[in-house]
Amino acid sequence: MIAADAKVRIEGENPPYVLDVRQPSEFASGHIPGAVLIPLDQLAARMSELPKDREILCVCRSGARSGSATRTLQSAGYQAVNLSGGMIAWQGAGFPVKKGS
């Protein structure tokens, strides 16, 4: 999913659960407001924390790690989509970013 479509969905009636799979220091440097941090290396152990009845938008810096997270979640029966281009694309489009944890 491209950044513009993700922003529309996030601001819509049924927003996706925004899952950031980067490391804590990356997350603190800037993330999508409302995003939840679960680093990719913890995803398998923490998957039960995620909603099964809601779309999950996976985010990382460039889209590579979140692509892996998306495939993992889809294989486990979750409705997951990847933010193409990650935070680079999100910030490049001038969309809001929250700093801190």
mmCIF file with all atom_site columns, C-alpha atoms in Angstrom:
data_model
loop_
_atom_site.group_PDB
_atom_site.id
_atom_site.type_symbol
_atom_site.label_atom_id
_atom_site.label_alt_id
_atom_site.label_comp_id
_atom_site.label_asym_id
_atom_site.label_entity_id
_atom_site.label_seq_id
_atom_site.pdbx_PDB_ins_code
_atom_site.Cartn_x
_atom_site.Cartn_y
_atom_site.Cartn_z
_atom_site.occupancy
_atom_site.B_iso_or_equiv
_atom_site.pdbx_formal_charge
_atom_site.auth_seq_id
_atom_site.auth_comp_id
_atom_site.auth_asym_id
_atom_site.auth_atom_id
_atom_site.pdbx_PDB_model_num
ATOM 1   C CA . MET A 1 1   ? 0.000   0.000   0.000  1.00 0.00 ? 1   MET A CA 1
ATOM 2   C CA . ILE A 1 2   ? 1.397   3.412   -0.892 1.00 0.00 ? 2   ILE A CA 1
ATOM 3   C CA . ALA A 1 3   ? 1.715   6.152   1.719  1.00 0.00 ? 3   ALA A CA 1
ATOM 4   C CA . ALA A 1 4   ? -1.158  8.284   0.371  1.00 0.00 ? 4   ALA A CA 1
ATOM 5   C CA . ASP A 1 5   ? -3.576  5.335   0.509  1.00 0.00 ? 5   ASP A CA 1
ATOM 6   C CA . ALA A 1 6   ? -2.357  4.416   3.994  1.00 0.00 ? 6   ALA A CA 1
ATOM 7   C CA . LYS A 1 7   ? -2.975  7.960   5.247  1.00 0.00 ? 7   LYS A CA 1
ATOM 8   C CA . VAL A 1 8   ? -6.546  7.906   3.883  1.00 0.00 ? 8   VAL A CA 1
ATOM 9   C CA . ARG A 1 9   ? -7.179  4.537   5.552  1.00 0.00 ? 9   ARG A CA 1
ATOM 10  C CA . ILE A 1 10  ? -5.687  5.682   8.876  1.00 0.00 ? 10  ILE A CA 1
ATOM 11  C CA . GLU A 1 11  ? -7.945  8.735   8.874  1.00 0.00 ? 11  GLU A CA 1
ATOM 12  C CA . GLY A 1 12  ? -11.005 6.725   7.778  1.00 0.00 ? 12  GLY A CA 1
ATOM 13  C CA . GLU A 1 13  ? -13.880 5.077   9.631  1.00 0.00 ? 13  GLU A CA 1
ATOM 14  C CA . ASN A 1 14  ? -12.159 1.715   10.100 1.00 0.00 ? 14  ASN A CA 1
ATOM 15  C CA . PRO A 1 15  ? -8.475  2.554   10.469 1.00 0.00 ? 15  PRO A CA 1
ATOM 16  C CA . PRO A 1 16  ? -5.902  -0.211  10.333 1.00 0.00 ? 16  PRO A CA 1
ATOM 17  C CA . TYR A 1 17  ? -3.841  -1.222  13.338 1.00 0.00 ? 17  TYR A CA 1
ATOM 18  C CA . VAL A 1 18  ? -0.482  0.399   12.575 1.00 0.00 ? 18  VAL A CA 1
ATOM 19  C CA . LEU A 1 19  ? 2.354   -1.964  13.482 1.00 0.00 ? 19  LEU A CA 1
ATOM 20  C CA . ASP A 1 20  ? 5.894   -0.586  13.405 1.00 0.00 ? 20  ASP A CA 1
ATOM 21  C CA . VAL A 1 21  ? 8.451   -3.406  13.220 1.00 0.00 ? 21  VAL A CA 1
ATOM 22  C CA . ARG A 1 22  ? 11.613  -1.310  13.546 1.00 0.00 ? 22  ARG A CA 1
ATOM 23  C CA . GLN A 1 23  ? 13.934  -1.154  16.547 1.00 0.00 ? 23  GLN A CA 1
ATOM 24  C CA . PRO A 1 24  ? 13.008  1.085   19.520 1.00 0.00 ? 24  PRO A CA 1
ATOM 25  C CA . SER A 1 25  ? 15.610  3.740   18.636 1.00 0.00 ? 25  SER A CA 1
ATOM 26  C CA . GLU A 1 26  ? 14.242  3.988   15.085 1.00 0.00 ? 26  GLU A CA 1
ATOM 27  C CA . PHE A 1 27  ? 10.680  4.204   16.395 1.00 0.00 ? 27  PHE A CA 1
ATOM 28  C CA . ALA A 1 28  ? 11.640  6.981   18.841 1.00 0.00 ? 28  ALA A CA 1
ATOM 29  C CA . SER A 1 29  ? 13.227  9.008   16.039 1.00 0.00 ? 29  SER A CA 1
ATOM 30  C CA . GLY A 1 30  ? 9.853   9.248   14.294 1.00 0.00 ? 30  GLY A CA 1
ATOM 31  C CA . HIS A 1 31  ? 6.799   7.055   13.720 1.00 0.00 ? 31  HIS A CA 1
ATOM 32  C CA . ILE A 1 32  ? 3.238   7.245   12.445 1.00 0.00 ? 32  ILE A CA 1
ATOM 33  C CA . PRO A 1 33  ? 1.025   8.670   15.218 1.00 0.00 ? 33  PRO A CA 1
ATOM 34  C CA . GLY A 1 34  ? -0.840  5.827   16.935 1.00 0.00 ? 34  GLY A CA 1
ATOM 35  C CA . ALA A 1 35  ? 1.584   3.149   15.744 1.00 0.00 ? 35  ALA A CA 1
ATOM 36  C CA . VAL A 1 36  ? 2.418   0.248   18.053 1.00 0.00 ? 36  VAL A CA 1
ATOM 37  C CA . LEU A 1 37  ? 6.014   -0.962  18.225 1.00 0.00 ? 37  LEU A CA 1
ATOM 38  C CA . ILE A 1 38  ? 6.797   -4.666  18.009 1.00 0.00 ? 38  ILE A CA 1
ATOM 39  C CA . PRO A 1 39  ? 10.290  -5.152  16.552 1.00 0.00 ? 39  PRO A CA 1
ATOM 40  C CA . LEU A 1 40  ? 10.435  -7.740  13.775 1.00 0.00 ? 40  LEU A CA 1
ATOM 41  C CA . ASP A 1 41  ? 12.646  -10.048 15.849 1.00 0.00 ? 41  ASP A CA 1
ATOM 42  C CA . GLN A 1 42  ? 9.889   -10.165 18.521 1.00 0.00 ? 42  GLN A CA 1
ATOM 43  C CA . LEU A 1 43  ? 6.923   -10.540 16.173 1.00 0.00 ? 43  LEU A CA 1
ATOM 44  C CA . ALA A 1 44  ? 6.534   -14.329 16.344 1.00 0.00 ? 44  ALA A CA 1
ATOM 45  C CA . ALA A 1 45  ? 6.545   -14.302 20.157 1.00 0.00 ? 45  ALA A CA 1
ATOM 46  C CA . ARG A 1 46  ? 4.134   -11.350 20.403 1.00 0.00 ? 46  ARG A CA 1
ATOM 47  C CA . MET A 1 47  ? 1.716   -12.135 17.579 1.00 0.00 ? 47  MET A CA 1
ATOM 48  C CA . SER A 1 48  ? -1.092  -12.872 20.045 1.00 0.00 ? 48  SER A CA 1
ATOM 49  C CA . GLU A 1 49  ? -1.119  -9.150  20.963 1.00 0.00 ? 49  GLU A CA 1
ATOM 50  C CA . LEU A 1 50  ? -2.390  -8.279  17.479 1.00 0.00 ? 50  LEU A CA 1
ATOM 51  C CA . PRO A 1 51  ? -6.041  -8.019  16.445 1.00 0.00 ? 51  PRO A CA 1
ATOM 52  C CA . LYS A 1 52  ? -7.387  -10.755 14.172 1.00 0.00 ? 52  LYS A CA 1
ATOM 53  C CA . ASP A 1 53  ? -10.483 -8.732  13.259 1.00 0.00 ? 53  ASP A CA 1
ATOM 54  C CA . ARG A 1 54  ? -8.742  -5.632  11.942 1.00 0.00 ? 54  ARG A CA 1
ATOM 55  C CA . GLU A 1 55  ? -6.394  -4.876  9.074  1.00 0.00 ? 55  GLU A CA 1
ATOM 56  C CA . ILE A 1 56  ? -2.770  -4.479  10.174 1.00 0.00 ? 56  ILE A CA 1
ATOM 57  C CA . LEU A 1 57  ? -0.582  -1.947  8.367  1.00 0.00 ? 57  LEU A CA 1
ATOM 58  C CA . CYS A 1 58  ? 3.045   -3.014  8.762  1.00 0.00 ? 58  CYS A CA 1
ATOM 59  C CA . VAL A 1 59  ? 5.671   -0.262  8.735  1.00 0.00 ? 59  VAL A CA 1
ATOM 60  C CA . CYS A 1 60  ? 9.473   -0.081  8.828  1.00 0.00 ? 60  CYS A CA 1
ATOM 61  C CA . ARG A 1 61  ? 12.061  2.342   7.446  1.00 0.00 ? 61  ARG A CA 1
ATOM 62  C CA . SER A 1 62  ? 11.976  1.302   3.784  1.00 0.00 ? 62  SER A CA 1
ATOM 63  C CA . GLY A 1 63  ? 9.378   -1.452  3.470  1.00 0.00 ? 63  GLY A CA 1
ATOM 64  C CA . ALA A 1 64  ? 11.714  -4.460  3.571  1.00 0.00 ? 64  ALA A CA 1
ATOM 65  C CA . ARG A 1 65  ? 11.273  -5.593  7.194  1.00 0.00 ? 65  ARG A CA 1
ATOM 66  C CA . SER A 1 66  ? 7.592   -4.700  7.120  1.00 0.00 ? 66  SER A CA 1
ATOM 67  C CA . GLY A 1 67  ? 7.245   -6.795  3.959  1.00 0.00 ? 67  GLY A CA 1
ATOM 68  C CA . SER A 1 68  ? 8.613   -9.764  5.878  1.00 0.00 ? 68  SER A CA 1
ATOM 69  C CA . ALA A 1 69  ? 6.261   -9.010  8.787  1.00 0.00 ? 69  ALA A CA 1
ATOM 70  C CA . THR A 1 70  ? 3.315   -8.767  6.387  1.00 0.00 ? 70  THR A CA 1
ATOM 71  C CA . ARG A 1 71  ? 4.056   -12.198 4.900  1.00 0.00 ? 71  ARG A CA 1
ATOM 72  C CA . THR A 1 72  ? 4.479   -13.719 8.375  1.00 0.00 ? 72  THR A CA 1
ATOM 73  C CA . LEU A 1 73  ? 1.174   -12.277 9.568  1.00 0.00 ? 73  LEU A CA 1
ATOM 74  C CA . GLN A 1 74  ? -0.701  -13.290 6.409  1.00 0.00 ? 74  GLN A CA 1
ATOM 75  C CA . SER A 1 75  ? 0.593   -16.847 6.814  1.00 0.00 ? 75  SER A CA 1
ATOM 76  C CA . ALA A 1 76  ? -0.833  -16.842 10.348 1.00 0.00 ? 76  ALA A CA 1
ATOM 77  C CA . GLY A 1 77  ? -4.262  -15.692 9.148  1.00 0.00 ? 77  GLY A CA 1
ATOM 78  C CA . TYR A 1 78  ? -4.006  -11.959 9.829  1.00 0.00 ? 78  TYR A CA 1
ATOM 79  C CA . GLN A 1 79  ? -5.225  -9.271  7.416  1.00 0.00 ? 79  GLN A CA 1
ATOM 80  C CA . ALA A 1 80  ? -1.871  -7.554  6.914  1.00 0.00 ? 80  ALA A CA 1
ATOM 81  C CA . VAL A 1 81  ? -0.620  -5.055  4.341  1.00 0.00 ? 81  VAL A CA 1
ATOM 82  C CA . ASN A 1 82  ? 2.793   -3.478  3.867  1.00 0.00 ? 82  ASN A CA 1
ATOM 83  C CA . LEU A 1 83  ? 3.488   0.262   3.681  1.00 0.00 ? 83  LEU A CA 1
ATOM 84  C CA . SER A 1 84  ? 5.489   0.453   0.440  1.00 0.00 ? 84  SER A CA 1
ATOM 85  C CA . GLY A 1 85  ? 8.557   2.598   0.932  1.00 0.00 ? 85  GLY A CA 1
ATOM 86  C CA . GLY A 1 86  ? 8.057   2.627   4.705  1.00 0.00 ? 86  GLY A CA 1
ATOM 87  C CA . MET A 1 87  ? 8.724   5.703   6.793  1.00 0.00 ? 87  MET A CA 1
ATOM 88  C CA . ILE A 1 88  ? 10.939  7.092   4.034  1.00 0.00 ? 88  ILE A CA 1
ATOM 89  C CA . ALA A 1 89  ? 7.872   7.346   1.772  1.00 0.00 ? 89  ALA A CA 1
ATOM 90  C CA . TRP A 1 90  ? 5.590   8.500   4.619  1.00 0.00 ? 90  TRP A CA 1
ATOM 91  C CA . GLN A 1 91  ? 7.902   11.340  5.647  1.00 0.00 ? 91  GLN A CA 1
ATOM 92  C CA . GLY A 1 92  ? 8.731   12.144  2.033  1.00 0.00 ? 92  GLY A CA 1
ATOM 93  C CA . ALA A 1 93  ? 5.030   12.778  1.433  1.00 0.00 ? 93  ALA A CA 1
ATOM 94  C CA . GLY A 1 94  ? 5.000   15.235  4.342  1.00 0.00 ? 94  GLY A CA 1
ATOM 95  C CA . PHE A 1 95  ? 2.642   13.135  6.463  1.00 0.00 ? 95  PHE A CA 1
ATOM 96  C CA . PRO A 1 96  ? 2.576   13.501  10.281 1.00 0.00 ? 96  PRO A CA 1
ATOM 97  C CA . VAL A 1 97  ? 5.305   11.923  12.376 1.00 0.00 ? 97  VAL A CA 1
ATOM 98  C CA . LYS A 1 98  ? 5.448   11.597  16.152 1.00 0.00 ? 98  LYS A CA 1
ATOM 99  C CA . LYS A 1 99  ? 8.800   11.545  17.913 1.00 0.00 ? 99  LYS A CA 1
ATOM 100 C CA . GLY A 1 100 ? 9.527   9.692   21.151 1.00 0.00 ? 100 GLY A CA 1
ATOM 101 C CA . SER A 1 101 ? 8.312   6.329   22.389 1.00 0.00 ? 101 SER A CA 1
#
